[in-house]
Amino acid sequence: MHRPSLTLLAASLMLATGLACAADAPTTIPAAAVQTAEQLRDKAMHDDTAYKLVEGLTTEIGARLAGGPNDPRARAWMIAKFKALGFDKVYTEPVTYPLWVRHSEHGAIVAPFPQPLTLIALGYSPGTPKGGLTAQVVQFPNLDALKAADPATVKGKIVYIGERMQRYKDGRDYGRIGSPIRVAGPVIAEAKGAAGYLLRSAGTDANERIPHTGVTGFKPGDKGIPAAALSNPDADQLERVLAYGKPVTVKLDLDCGIEGQYTGANVIGEITGSKYPDQVVAIGGHLDSWDPGTGAIDDGAGVAIAAGAAKVIHDLPQRPERTIRVIAFANEEMGLWGGRAYAEKHAADVSTFQLGSESDFGSGPVWRMSASVKPQARGAIEQIAKVLAPIGVAYDPKRPGGGGSDLSQMHGKGMAALSLTQDGTYYFDWHHTANDTLDKIDPKQLAQNVAVYAVFSYMAAQANGDFGSAPGAFAHDGAEE
Amino acid sequence: MHRPSLTLLAASLMLATGLACAADAPTTIPAAAVQTAEQLRDKAMHDDTAYKLVEGLTTEIGARLAGGPNDPRARAWMIAKFKALGFDKVYTEPVTYPLWVRHSEHGAIVAPFPQPLTLIALGYSPGTPKGGLTAQVVQFPNLDALKAADPATVKGKIVYIGERMQRYKDGRDYGRIGSPIRVAGPVIAEAKGAAGYLLRSAGTDANERIPHTGVTGFKPGDKGIPAAALSNPDADQLERVLAYGKPVTVKLDLDCGIEGQYTGANVIGEITGSKYPDQVVAIGGHLDSWDPGTGAIDDGAGVAIAAGAAKVIHDLPQRPERTIRVIAFANEEMGLWGGRAYAEKHAADVSTFQLGSESDFGSGPVWRMSASVKPQARGAIEQIAKVLAPIGVAYDPKRPGGGGSDLSQMHGKGMAALSLTQDGTYYFDWHHTANDTLDKIDPKQLAQNVAVYAVFSYMAAQANGDFGSAPGAFAHDGAEE
């Protein structure tokens, strides 16, 4: 399908939804709504609802590995919280996915110098044979070198890639280095006949003996090879041992793997719109987390930010015109399962989604906003930007808005979306580790996020006109989330 | 015994050693020795021998729990290194101590909110009964509160103390808070009938999910109670759960304890003195380490600093007049076993120890020197201080010098001693943890330490006169090491 036909389709769908404005009339936000948004912003900056939510979630539930023992506990907790916050509607939508289970993991350099290795198995990694897997290590400086490697040099060995991530405000090294090495690396190594796979953790904490887990690119049904991440100091150690130039043998003993499938759920809470209850501003985070930490920054924070934003809107004297929908997604970590299920289910009604954005990059302050909306809604985005500017958010009109991790899937279906970029300078110090705990969250920074989500959600809900959601509307906007 | 009689005894002993000077003549360092010391200092500041030693020890051996599988490997490594460095004499002296073994440790909050706890068993902790120990937690803000507690409030419970350490250049909170809570706390709790003991790790890393081990005050033969340290974020978590005001139950499952005894050894390397081979400048560190890390800052660094200092002296065209003795002590961590054995063995010849100081506070730069020496040797100490001032060492003539951890025992017997205080601002971030790894050592800071030890060792070895070592000479100097 080509964009012109999509635009026509979008226009006709928008007319069909009963909006009073023409598709090419500019979308605007009434002055009263702007004023209320400013008040919401100032209130949210001092509201501790979100902090109390993430404190409660991490303290009362803790780690929330998708399908693990805390998965149903976390869902029940979230449902209870949405109800306690006074949301008008609370419900779940089922999400089914392969159940990956971690039992234990151990690793060690066997020769030439016996040393334990602090490591963690990666998502969808199969286990090693009982008693472990012992093999020689072959080192590559980066993913390109592995791609270029003669399979004969890899066959039967444990591939190790040691490229380092550096800290950036936008966390760019995760997309550039860490994520590809963790996701694509094991698949490439398996294809070349490797027996196992190790990487330097996809993390920016150069000196912490805490490894970073995360998902691999193995697909359900793949055989896969045992794959694990070393902490940064352990990666340094392995590299020092490799530098002696003698054959280095490592033993991996991973007890993990896919054990059937599991049905969890996205947990959804709504403030029902007073005028257009079926038109939805979608915000959220994901409720699952990796298991070694307590899922504070990833993504208790996101769930709390969205719920906290909805709560300050809920507490206004009047309901917003459109519905504010907070979605606590299931199993984002192992491949956007909740987001994909949601998008599959709601693709047909994408035009009812006014605007959406998910928070899933920790709790650093939002410093940049960008949007994928129809041209006639740029003015409304500028209105939102003007309310957000005093709390440090710069609007970049040249970048697309991808909607965040799970909601990227609805954006892919055609939902107008924002990107609300947080300061992620230290995010990858703690991401997917035992160190993802409440103490990493600054309550004031968290509140700034709540203010941002409250402002955009409310202003979008009160807009005269829409932001251009329509099936496939933004298929070529280049957003990457 | 009183000091006057000790001084007389010391004087007669010094005369007996054959020194040409009278006991009350000032000790001085010849100008040529001062000049050579300045050259040694400048050379050592750019020498990487020490860094290569600690790199090798942590890479080729790693963790060195006293009596563990790496204990004999480490001794063999040290002997080989002393020989490779060209030292004139390399030997060992046996040290026997109780063998404490760590097999595994797990902990969890059971109720009201099930949560795993990242913890580590403490030295000399007994294990829990098979299947673990589950008991209610009783919290105390500090050690005084536990001391004051009615035993009825403690009986059958797991005592928890959560006082925090802060970072200081001199690491004072370890002596003030961390060490007493870890060492005395379990003993007091046991005496009051507690079932177990937990503390917030004695560490200054407020946000790392890495607990700090260390020895308790349980004595061999004591029954003891299971005792472990929580990482700081886990202590925060436990305190949040306790703050709900409901009974909090914790399960400890520690498999550890004393399993007989072990005979290891202090490993000693010497540069033999050309004029007074039986008079000794004693320097060193301890070769053992705690087991979760690789013993880089505690105390691979100390061993490397001392050996590196001896090496630059070794490389002079001529041997120093007195012997430079580098001692790599056994089992400092579980109660100065190597230092005590050494002092017992050498108490009778304490007067042959010209001056001594051990390095055991990481690898931060030395910023302060103090000394416990006879008054007639203060001028020589000032001469040493003058050579060290350009590399950042300030002489404090009002403080005693305690000789460092193991050598404090020889000082206790009467050895003249220095304290060479390192910058320990970050030392307790990593002390006794998995994070005690090579990356925590700055090679330039390590080299500054080598320069300090080379300068004082050489100048003491070349002095005209002694520093006042004699049986019991400094028994009341107030040094605490």
PDB file of C-alpha atoms in Angstrom, chain A residues 55-63 70 73 112-115 206-210 233 236-237 240-241 244 292-294 430 434-435 437-440, chain B residues 55-63 70 73 112-115 206-210 233 236-237 240-241 244 292-294 430 434-435 437-440:
ATOM      1  CA  GLU A  55       7.821   2.092  45.493  1.00  0.00           C
ATOM      2  CA  GLY A  56       4.852  -0.170  46.159  1.00  0.00           C
ATOM      3  CA  LEU A  57       5.361  -2.290  43.066  1.00  0.00           C
ATOM      4  CA  THR A  58       9.052  -2.882  43.740  1.00  0.00           C
ATOM      5  CA  THR A  59       8.553  -3.442  47.474  1.00  0.00           C
ATOM      6  CA  GLU A  60       5.381  -5.504  47.531  1.00  0.00           C
ATOM      7  CA  ILE A  61       5.989  -7.481  44.329  1.00  0.00           C
ATOM      8  CA  GLY A  62       9.580  -6.982  43.147  1.00  0.00           C
ATOM      9  CA  ALA A  63      10.925  -8.795  40.082  1.00  0.00           C
ATOM     10  CA  ASN A  70       5.271 -12.856  40.334  1.00  0.00           C
ATOM     11  CA  ARG A  73       0.793 -11.255  41.682  1.00  0.00           C
ATOM     12  CA  PRO A 112      44.702 -21.578  31.724  1.00  0.00           C
ATOM     13  CA  PHE A 113      43.666 -19.828  34.955  1.00  0.00           C
ATOM     14  CA  PRO A 114      40.630 -21.172  36.815  1.00  0.00           C
ATOM     15  CA  GLN A 115      38.387 -18.217  37.698  1.00  0.00           C
ATOM     16  CA  ALA A 206      32.261  -0.227  33.467  1.00  0.00           C
ATOM     17  CA  ASN A 207      33.152  -1.292  37.004  1.00  0.00           C
ATOM     18  CA  GLU A 208      30.236  -3.211  38.499  1.00  0.00           C
ATOM     19  CA  ARG A 209      30.346  -6.964  38.921  1.00  0.00           C
ATOM     20  CA  ILE A 210      26.702  -7.179  37.880  1.00  0.00           C
ATOM     21  CA  PRO A 233      34.854  -6.572  35.131  1.00  0.00           C
ATOM     22  CA  ASP A 236      37.889  -7.420  31.337  1.00  0.00           C
ATOM     23  CA  GLN A 237      39.185 -10.491  33.142  1.00  0.00           C
ATOM     24  CA  ARG A 240      43.192 -10.274  30.029  1.00  0.00           C
ATOM     25  CA  VAL A 241      43.330 -14.068  30.105  1.00  0.00           C
ATOM     26  CA  TYR A 244      48.153 -14.328  27.286  1.00  0.00           C
ATOM     27  CA  PRO A 292      17.486 -10.111  38.819  1.00  0.00           C
ATOM     28  CA  GLY A 293      16.332  -6.638  39.906  1.00  0.00           C
ATOM     29  CA  THR A 294      12.985  -5.376  41.094  1.00  0.00           C
ATOM     30  CA  TRP A 430      21.358  -0.563  35.711  1.00  0.00           C
ATOM     31  CA  ALA A 434      20.040  -6.839  39.835  1.00  0.00           C
ATOM     32  CA  ASN A 435      20.737  -3.146  40.291  1.00  0.00           C
ATOM     33  CA  THR A 437      16.046  -1.101  42.208  1.00  0.00           C
ATOM     34  CA  LEU A 438      14.050   1.780  43.654  1.00  0.00           C
ATOM     35  CA  ASP A 439      17.072   3.733  44.859  1.00  0.00           C
ATOM     36  CA  LYS A 440      17.893   4.526  41.210  1.00  0.00           C
TER      37      LYS A 440
ATOM     38  CA  GLU B  55      47.307  -7.669  37.508  1.00  0.00           C
ATOM     39  CA  GLY B  56      49.001 -11.058  37.454  1.00  0.00           C
ATOM     40  CA  LEU B  57      47.797 -12.081  40.896  1.00  0.00           C
ATOM     41  CA  THR B  58      44.164 -11.168  40.179  1.00  0.00           C
ATOM     42  CA  THR B  59      44.214 -12.639  36.672  1.00  0.00           C
ATOM     43  CA  GLU B  60      46.213 -15.817  37.177  1.00  0.00           C
ATOM     44  CA  ILE B  61      44.965 -16.642  40.689  1.00  0.00           C
ATOM     45  CA  GLY B  62      41.993 -14.441  41.587  1.00  0.00           C
ATOM     46  CA  ALA B  63      40.139 -14.838  44.876  1.00  0.00           C
ATOM     47  CA  ASN B  70      43.545 -20.858  45.740  1.00  0.00           C
ATOM     48  CA  ARG B  73      48.204 -21.614  44.306  1.00  0.00           C
ATOM     49  CA  PRO B 112       4.537 -10.130  54.108  1.00  0.00           C
ATOM     50  CA  PHE B 113       6.085  -9.680  50.629  1.00  0.00           C
ATOM     51  CA  PRO B 114       8.175 -12.529  49.229  1.00  0.00           C
ATOM     52  CA  GLN B 115      11.403 -11.042  47.870  1.00  0.00           C
ATOM     53  CA  ALA B 206      24.761   3.109  48.589  1.00  0.00           C
ATOM     54  CA  ASN B 207      23.339   1.815  45.302  1.00  0.00           C
ATOM     55  CA  GLU B 208      25.112  -1.411  44.367  1.00  0.00           C
ATOM     56  CA  ARG B 209      23.394  -4.769  44.727  1.00  0.00           C
ATOM     57  CA  ILE B 210      26.647  -6.299  45.956  1.00  0.00           C
ATOM     58  CA  PRO B 233      19.647  -1.745  48.147  1.00  0.00           C
ATOM     59  CA  ASP B 236      16.728  -0.427  51.890  1.00  0.00           C
ATOM     60  CA  GLN B 237      14.168  -2.963  50.700  1.00  0.00           C
ATOM     61  CA  ARG B 240      10.769  -0.448  53.514  1.00  0.00           C
ATOM     62  CA  VAL B 241       9.039  -3.742  54.203  1.00  0.00           C
ATOM     63  CA  TYR B 244       4.708  -1.352  56.807  1.00  0.00           C
ATOM     64  CA  PRO B 292      33.715 -12.969  46.072  1.00  0.00           C
ATOM     65  CA  GLY B 293      36.176 -10.604  44.360  1.00  0.00           C
ATOM     66  CA  THR B 294      39.682 -11.155  43.089  1.00  0.00           C
ATOM     67  CA  TRP B 430      34.381  -2.262  46.986  1.00  0.00           C
ATOM     68  CA  ALA B 434      32.734  -9.209  44.291  1.00  0.00           C
ATOM     69  CA  ASN B 435      33.647  -5.749  43.049  1.00  0.00           C
ATOM     70  CA  THR B 437      38.661  -6.317  40.980  1.00  0.00           C
ATOM     71  CA  LEU B 438      41.625  -4.924  39.071  1.00  0.00           C
ATOM     72  CA  ASP B 439      39.661  -2.170  37.355  1.00  0.00           C
ATOM     73  CA  LYS B 440      39.402  -0.373  40.723  1.00  0.00           C
TER      74      LYS B 440
END
